Coordinates of C-alpha atoms and ligand atoms in Angstrom, one line a residue:
M1 CA 0.0 -0.1 -0.2
T2 CA 2.8 2.5 1.1
T3 CA 4.7 4.0 -1.4
N4 CA 7.4 6.2 0.8
P5 CA 10.6 4.0 0.6
S6 CA 12.0 5.7 3.7
P7 CA 11.7 4.2 7.3
V8 CA 11.4 7.3 8.9
W9 CA 7.5 8.0 10.4
H10 CA 7.3 12.0 10.9
P11 CA 5.5 13.7 13.4
F12 CA 2.2 15.4 11.9
T13 CA 2.5 14.3 8.7
Q14 CA 0.0 12.0 6.4
H15 CA 2.0 9.8 4.7
G16 CA -0.3 8.6 2.6
L17 CA -1.3 12.0 1.0
G18 CA 2.6 11.4 -0.5
D19 CA 3.8 15.2 0.3
A20 CA 7.6 15.6 -0.9
I21 CA 9.8 16.0 2.0
P22 CA 12.8 17.9 1.0
L23 CA 15.9 16.7 2.4
I24 CA 18.4 19.6 4.7
S25 CA 22.1 19.0 4.7
H26 CA 22.7 22.4 5.8
A27 CA 21.5 25.7 7.5
K28 CA 22.5 29.4 7.9
D29 CA 20.9 32.3 9.5
A30 CA 17.3 32.5 8.6
K31 CA 18.0 29.7 5.2
L32 CA 17.7 25.9 4.9
Y33 CA 19.5 24.1 2.0
D34 CA 19.6 21.1 0.7
T35 CA 22.8 19.5 -1.4
D36 CA 21.5 20.2 -4.8
G37 CA 21.7 24.0 -4.2
Q38 CA 18.2 24.6 -3.2
S39 CA 17.7 27.1 -0.4
W40 CA 14.3 27.6 1.6
I41 CA 13.7 30.7 4.0
D42 CA 13.1 29.4 7.4
A43 CA 10.0 31.9 8.4
I44 CA 8.7 29.4 10.7
S45 CA 11.9 29.3 12.8
S46 CA 12.2 25.7 12.5
W47 CA 8.9 25.2 14.5
W48 CA 9.3 28.3 16.4
V49 CA 12.4 27.6 18.5
T50 CA 15.2 28.9 16.2
T51 CA 15.9 32.6 17.8
H52 CA 18.7 34.2 16.7
G53 CA 19.2 32.2 13.8
H54 CA 20.6 28.9 12.7
A55 CA 23.8 28.0 13.7
H56 CA 24.7 30.8 15.0
P57 CA 28.4 31.1 15.7
C58 CA 28.4 31.7 19.9
I59 CA 26.1 28.9 20.4
M60 CA 28.1 26.7 18.0
A61 CA 31.7 27.4 19.9
A62 CA 29.8 26.8 23.2
I63 CA 28.8 23.2 21.9
A64 CA 32.0 22.2 20.4
R65 CA 34.3 23.4 23.5
Q66 CA 31.6 21.6 26.2
T67 CA 31.9 18.3 23.9
E68 CA 35.7 17.8 24.9
K69 CA 34.6 18.5 28.3
L70 CA 31.7 16.6 29.4
D71 CA 29.2 14.9 27.4
Q72 CA 26.4 13.7 29.7
L73 CA 25.9 13.5 33.3
I74 CA 23.4 11.5 35.8
F75 CA 21.8 14.8 37.6
A76 CA 20.1 13.0 40.2
G77 CA 22.7 13.5 43.3
W78 CA 25.4 15.2 41.0
T79 CA 25.8 18.1 38.9
H80 CA 28.1 20.5 36.7
E81 CA 28.9 23.6 35.6
P82 CA 27.3 24.5 32.9
A83 CA 23.6 23.6 34.5
E84 CA 24.4 25.7 37.6
S85 CA 25.7 28.4 35.6
L86 CA 22.6 28.3 33.4
A87 CA 20.4 28.4 36.9
A88 CA 21.6 31.1 38.2
E89 CA 21.7 33.2 34.8
L90 CA 17.5 32.1 34.7
I91 CA 17.1 33.4 38.3
R92 CA 18.7 36.6 37.3
I93 CA 16.9 37.7 34.6
T94 CA 13.5 36.6 35.7
P95 CA 11.5 37.9 38.5
A96 CA 12.7 38.2 42.4
P97 CA 9.9 35.1 43.1
L98 CA 11.3 32.4 40.9
T99 CA 14.2 31.1 42.8
R100 CA 14.0 27.4 41.6
V101 CA 14.9 25.5 38.5
F102 CA 14.0 22.4 37.7
F103 CA 15.3 21.0 34.1
S104 CA 14.0 18.8 31.4
D105 CA 14.3 18.6 27.8
S106 CA 11.7 19.3 25.9
G107 CA 8.4 21.9 26.4
S108 CA 5.9 19.5 26.9
T109 CA 8.2 17.4 29.8
S110 CA 8.5 21.1 30.9
V111 CA 4.5 21.8 31.1
E112 CA 4.5 17.5 32.9
V113 CA 6.7 19.1 35.5
A114 CA 4.9 22.1 36.1
L115 CA 1.8 20.1 36.7
K116 CA 3.5 17.4 39.0
M117 CA 5.1 20.4 40.9
A118 CA 1.7 22.4 41.4
L119 CA -0.1 18.5 42.4
G120 CA 2.7 17.8 44.6
Y121 CA 2.7 21.4 46.4
W122 CA -0.6 20.9 47.5
Y123 CA -0.4 17.0 48.4
N124 CA 2.4 17.6 50.5
I125 CA 1.0 20.6 52.5
G126 CA -2.1 18.8 53.2
E127 CA -4.7 20.3 51.6
A128 CA -7.0 18.0 48.7
R129 CA -6.9 20.2 45.0
S130 CA -5.7 17.8 42.4
R131 CA -8.3 20.0 39.5
I132 CA -6.5 22.3 36.8
L133 CA -8.0 24.5 35.1
V134 CA -6.7 25.6 31.3
L135 CA -7.6 28.1 28.5
E136 CA -10.4 27.0 25.4
H137 CA -7.6 26.5 22.2
S138 CA -4.8 26.2 24.4
Y139 CA -1.8 23.7 23.6
H140 CA 0.6 22.5 26.0
G141 CA 2.5 19.9 24.1
D142 CA 1.7 16.2 22.7
T143 CA 2.6 13.6 25.8
I144 CA -1.2 12.5 27.7
G145 CA -0.8 15.1 30.4
T146 CA -0.1 18.2 28.1
M147 CA -2.8 16.9 26.0
S148 CA -5.3 16.9 28.9
V149 CA -4.5 20.8 29.4
G150 CA -5.0 21.5 26.2
E151 CA -7.4 21.9 23.4
R152 CA -9.7 18.6 22.5
G153 CA -10.2 18.0 19.0
V154 CA -9.1 15.7 15.8
Y155 CA -5.2 15.6 17.1
N156 CA -5.9 13.9 20.0
R157 CA -9.3 12.0 19.8
A158 CA -8.2 8.6 19.5
W159 CA -6.6 9.1 23.4
Q160 CA -9.5 10.8 24.6
P161 CA -10.2 8.4 27.1
L162 CA -6.7 8.3 29.0
L163 CA -7.0 12.1 29.5
F164 CA -8.0 13.4 32.7
D165 CA -10.3 16.2 33.3
V166 CA -9.8 19.6 33.4
D167 CA -12.6 22.7 33.6
T168 CA -11.8 24.7 30.9
I169 CA -12.3 29.0 30.7
P170 CA -13.4 30.8 27.6
F171 CA -11.0 32.5 25.3
P172 CA -11.1 36.1 25.8
R173 CA -12.3 37.0 23.0
E174 CA -12.0 41.0 21.9
G175 CA -14.9 42.3 23.9
M176 CA -15.4 39.7 25.5
E177 CA -13.0 39.8 27.9
Q178 CA -15.2 40.2 31.5
A179 CA -16.7 36.8 30.6
T180 CA -13.5 35.4 30.6
L181 CA -12.2 36.9 34.1
D182 CA -15.7 36.1 35.7
A183 CA -16.1 32.1 34.5
L184 CA -12.0 31.9 36.2
D185 CA -13.0 33.8 39.2
A186 CA -16.1 31.1 39.6
A187 CA -13.9 28.7 38.7
C188 CA -11.2 29.3 41.3
A189 CA -13.6 29.8 43.9
Q190 CA -13.7 25.4 43.3
K191 CA -10.1 25.3 44.8
P192 CA -8.1 23.9 41.6
A193 CA -4.5 23.6 42.1
A194 CA -3.5 25.6 39.3
F195 CA -4.5 27.6 36.3
I196 CA -2.1 27.1 33.1
V197 CA -2.0 29.7 30.5
E198 CA -0.2 30.7 27.1
P199 CA 1.0 34.3 28.3
L200 CA -0.9 36.8 25.5
I201 CA -0.5 34.7 22.3
L202 CA -2.2 31.2 22.2
G203 CA 0.0 30.0 19.6
A204 CA -1.0 26.2 18.0
G205 CA -4.4 27.5 19.1
G206 CA -4.3 29.5 15.7
M207 CA -2.0 32.5 16.8
L208 CA -4.8 34.1 19.1
I209 CA -3.8 37.2 20.7
Y210 CA -5.4 38.6 24.2
P211 CA -4.7 41.6 25.7
A212 CA -1.9 42.3 28.7
W213 CA -4.8 43.7 30.7
V214 CA -6.4 40.2 30.8
L215 CA -3.2 38.3 32.0
A216 CA -2.6 40.4 34.8
E217 CA -6.5 40.5 35.7
M218 CA -5.6 36.7 35.6
R219 CA -2.6 36.6 37.5
A220 CA -5.2 39.2 40.4
I221 CA -7.3 36.0 40.7
C222 CA -5.3 33.4 41.3
A223 CA -3.3 35.5 43.4
R224 CA -6.6 36.2 45.2
H225 CA -7.9 32.7 45.9
G226 CA -4.7 31.5 46.4
V227 CA -4.4 29.3 42.9
L228 CA -0.4 28.3 41.1
L229 CA -0.4 30.2 38.5
I230 CA 1.9 28.2 35.3
A231 CA 2.8 30.1 32.9
D232 CA 3.7 28.3 29.6
E233 CA 6.4 30.4 27.7
V234 CA 7.6 27.5 25.8
M235 CA 6.6 29.2 22.6
T236 CA 6.1 32.9 24.1
G237 CA 9.7 33.2 25.5
W238 CA 13.0 34.4 24.4
G239 CA 11.5 37.4 22.6
R240 CA 8.7 36.3 20.1
T241 CA 6.2 38.3 21.7
G242 CA 8.5 42.0 21.8
T243 CA 9.6 41.5 25.2
R244 CA 12.3 38.8 26.3
F245 CA 8.7 36.4 28.1
A246 CA 5.4 37.5 27.7
C247 CA 4.6 37.5 31.1
D248 CA 7.3 40.9 31.2
Q249 CA 4.9 42.9 28.9
A250 CA 2.2 42.5 31.6
G251 CA 4.0 42.8 35.0
V252 CA 2.8 39.7 35.6
I253 CA 4.9 37.2 38.3
P254 CA 3.8 33.1 37.7
D255 CA 4.6 31.1 40.0
I256 CA 5.7 28.0 38.1
V257 CA 7.1 29.2 34.4
C258 CA 7.6 26.6 31.1
L259 CA 10.8 27.8 29.2
S260 CA 12.3 25.9 26.0
K261 CA 12.3 26.2 22.2
G262 CA 14.7 29.2 22.2
L263 CA 16.4 28.5 25.4
T264 CA 19.0 27.1 23.8
G265 CA 18.9 29.9 21.0
G266 CA 16.9 26.5 19.0
S267 CA 20.1 23.9 18.4
L268 CA 19.5 21.9 21.4
P269 CA 16.6 19.9 23.2
L270 CA 16.4 21.6 27.0
A271 CA 13.7 22.5 28.7
V272 CA 13.6 24.2 32.3
T273 CA 10.5 24.7 35.1
L274 CA 10.8 28.0 37.1
C275 CA 8.8 28.0 40.5
I276 CA 8.7 30.4 43.5
E277 CA 10.2 29.0 46.7
P278 CA 6.5 27.7 48.4
V279 CA 6.5 25.1 45.8
Y280 CA 10.1 23.8 46.2
E281 CA 9.7 24.9 50.1
A282 CA 6.6 22.1 49.8
H283 CA 8.9 19.4 48.7
Y284 CA 12.2 20.2 51.0
S285 CA 12.0 18.1 53.7
T286 CA 13.8 14.9 55.4
D287 CA 10.9 12.7 54.7
R288 CA 11.9 11.2 51.3
A289 CA 8.1 10.8 50.6
K290 CA 8.0 14.7 49.9
T291 CA 10.8 13.9 47.2
F292 CA 9.5 15.8 43.6
Y293 CA 10.2 12.2 41.6
H294 CA 10.2 13.1 38.2
S295 CA 13.4 12.5 36.3
S296 CA 14.8 11.5 32.7
S297 CA 17.8 10.5 31.4
Y298 CA 19.3 13.4 29.9
T299 CA 18.0 16.2 32.7
A300 CA 20.2 18.9 32.3
N301 CA 22.6 17.7 29.7
P302 CA 25.9 19.6 29.8
I303 CA 26.2 20.8 25.9
A304 CA 22.4 21.9 25.7
C305 CA 23.0 23.7 28.8
A306 CA 26.5 25.0 27.1
A307 CA 24.1 25.8 23.9
A308 CA 21.8 28.0 26.2
N309 CA 24.6 29.4 28.3
A310 CA 25.7 30.8 25.1
N311 CA 22.2 31.9 24.1
L312 CA 22.3 34.0 27.1
Q313 CA 25.6 35.6 26.6
I314 CA 24.0 36.3 23.3
W315 CA 21.1 38.1 24.9
R316 CA 24.2 40.1 27.2
D317 CA 26.6 41.0 23.7
E318 CA 24.2 41.5 21.1
P319 CA 21.8 44.0 20.1
V320 CA 19.0 41.1 19.9
Q321 CA 16.1 43.3 21.8
Q322 CA 16.7 46.0 18.9
R323 CA 16.3 43.4 16.1
I324 CA 13.2 42.1 18.2
D325 CA 12.2 45.7 17.8
T326 CA 13.0 46.0 13.8
L327 CA 11.5 42.7 13.0
A328 CA 8.5 43.7 15.1
D329 CA 8.0 46.7 12.8
A330 CA 8.9 44.9 9.3
Q331 CA 6.4 42.7 10.3
A332 CA 3.5 45.4 11.0
A333 CA 4.4 47.2 7.7
H334 CA 3.8 43.9 5.5
L335 CA 0.7 43.0 7.2
S336 CA -0.5 46.0 6.6
L337 CA -0.1 45.4 3.3
L338 CA -2.1 42.6 3.0
S339 CA -4.7 43.5 5.7
H340 CA -7.6 45.2 3.5
D341 CA -7.2 42.6 0.6
P342 CA -11.0 40.9 0.9
R343 CA -9.3 37.5 1.3
V344 CA -7.9 38.5 4.3
A345 CA -9.3 38.2 8.0
N346 CA -8.0 39.1 11.4
P347 CA -4.4 40.5 10.5
R348 CA -2.3 40.6 13.9
R349 CA 0.5 40.8 15.4
L350 CA 2.0 40.5 18.6
G351 CA 6.1 41.3 18.6
T352 CA 7.7 39.3 16.6
I353 CA 4.4 37.1 15.3
A354 CA 2.3 38.3 12.3
A355 CA -0.3 36.2 11.7
L356 CA -3.8 36.3 9.3
D357 CA -6.9 34.5 8.8
I358 CA -7.6 33.5 5.1
V359 CA -11.2 33.4 4.2
V360 CA -12.8 29.9 3.4
A361 CA -15.9 29.9 2.0
D362 CA -16.8 26.1 2.8
S363 CA -15.0 23.7 5.3
G364 CA -14.7 20.9 2.7
Y365 CA -12.1 23.3 1.0
L366 CA -10.6 24.3 4.6
S367 CA -9.1 21.1 5.3
S368 CA -7.1 20.8 2.5
L369 CA -5.8 24.4 2.6
A370 CA -3.0 24.4 4.5
P371 CA -1.4 21.1 3.0
R372 CA -1.5 22.8 -0.5
L373 CA -0.5 25.9 1.0
I374 CA 2.5 24.4 2.5
A375 CA 3.6 22.6 -1.0
F376 CA 2.9 26.0 -2.3
H377 CA 5.1 28.0 -0.4
R378 CA 8.0 25.0 -0.5
D379 CA 8.1 25.9 -4.4
H380 CA 8.0 29.2 -4.0
G381 CA 11.5 28.9 -1.4
V382 CA 9.9 29.4 1.7
L383 CA 9.2 27.1 5.0
L384 CA 5.8 28.3 5.8
R385 CA 3.6 26.0 8.0
P386 CA 0.2 27.4 8.5
L387 CA -2.6 26.4 10.7
G388 CA -5.9 25.5 9.1
N389 CA -6.3 29.2 7.3
T390 CA -4.0 30.7 9.8
V391 CA -0.7 31.4 8.0
Y392 CA 1.6 32.7 10.4
V393 CA 5.4 34.7 10.0
M394 CA 7.7 33.6 13.0
P395 CA 10.6 34.2 11.2
P396 CA 14.3 34.3 13.4
Y397 CA 15.5 37.3 14.5
C398 CA 18.3 37.7 12.0
I399 CA 15.9 37.7 8.7
T400 CA 17.3 40.2 6.4
P401 CA 14.7 42.7 5.1
D402 CA 14.9 41.0 1.4
E403 CA 13.7 37.6 2.9
L404 CA 10.9 38.8 4.7
A405 CA 10.0 40.6 1.4
H406 CA 10.1 37.8 -0.4
V407 CA 7.9 35.8 2.1
W408 CA 5.2 38.2 2.3
D409 CA 5.5 38.1 -1.6
A410 CA 4.9 34.7 -1.2
I411 CA 2.0 34.9 1.0
G412 CA 0.5 37.5 -1.2
A413 CA 0.7 34.8 -4.3
S414 CA -1.0 32.4 -2.5
L415 CA -3.5 34.8 -2.1
E416 CA -3.9 34.7 -5.9
A417 CA -2.9 31.0 -6.9
I418 CA -4.6 28.7 -3.9
Ligands
LIG1 C1 5.6 23.9 21.4 C2 5.0 23.8 22.7 C3 4.9 23.0 23.6 C4 5.4 21.5 23.5 O1 6.9 21.8 23.5 P1 7.7 20.6 23.3 O2 9.2 21.2 22.8 O3 7.2 20.4 21.4 O4 7.6 19.4 23.8 C5 4.2 23.6 24.6 N1 3.6 24.4 25.2 C6 3.6 25.1 24.2 C7 2.9 26.9 24.4 C8 4.2 25.4 23.0 O5 4.0 26.2 22.0

């Protein structure tokens, strides 16, 4: 039946549709190359991870140096310098109440850790709280636990029987923000363990943006009820939304924060979950039963930590914020040129992320739209991966004006062609 000769089973890929799968040999800055000399502009930062650009020399050199010293170390009861300096620096650049850093190796695991920390906190202090509040249209990962706290749909229907129950707060649609806040307030009164949110923008849910004041109100409501606020900054972190972290724009200090994706500049898998002292304190004891029982083999891998330290070095040494501001302005200008096109709805932008919806008449057409757009852009030298009818551009900060113009020209051309 199958015609694909490769044994590789790709993620989120329907091999039965027989779409071409380019073989990439190398990458530099905002571009991907194959051995035939073809190239593509990476307009989605290789799935939202590459911040400064591919193969940033500072990160590549840090990785090379680290490989000569220490490749891997058990992290239960042992430690190493790259992890210690990374943790110290993360604590330095985040708000003071966040005092502890737990390492893992993907965004999903950082969220699993956050949920386990929240429940562990309530369990260890002897209060029976285990429900999680979530925001409608959220995405927090693809493991069973993170799917449980994310939007239910075609992406997780087969595993529905395994997903745990959560209470869902409506997304704060424009003009309906108070309804969201009222629902959160009512749900918090039922004494849940935690509320998990993607701050300011819901990524995989369709680049849905909500205002900073709503996030600040959410923080206040959680605080009033003693409900732990978990900020999933896996996508929003490291400058994507215009500030280093999205919570910074809202003046919000969460109780638990998840970081991954851009943590290593997008070079190696690594994640951290930061928490406030009381969460750590609840697990701190001479009683072994209160231990935080979570680990994975590669927790705080030294080479990945070295890459993350290099990322932080780049933030200190290079004009990263200036690049972000420049890219944000350029994105705004390109978006405004398309925003009056009758085939375009809901043009929107937050920091470096720009998105629009393509107006589609019938829903049968909708399901085939994204794959056809992906193919169109692939044939025009651009890596884009629309979410349904939502086209978004989330490039590395080093993208040149010409490259960005090429991406937006391709989007304009796709409206004509598709
Ligand atoms: C990508 C993403 C995750 C999952 O991260 P992985 O590294 O893919 O496991 C979690 N939360 C958000 C908001 C994300 O965008």
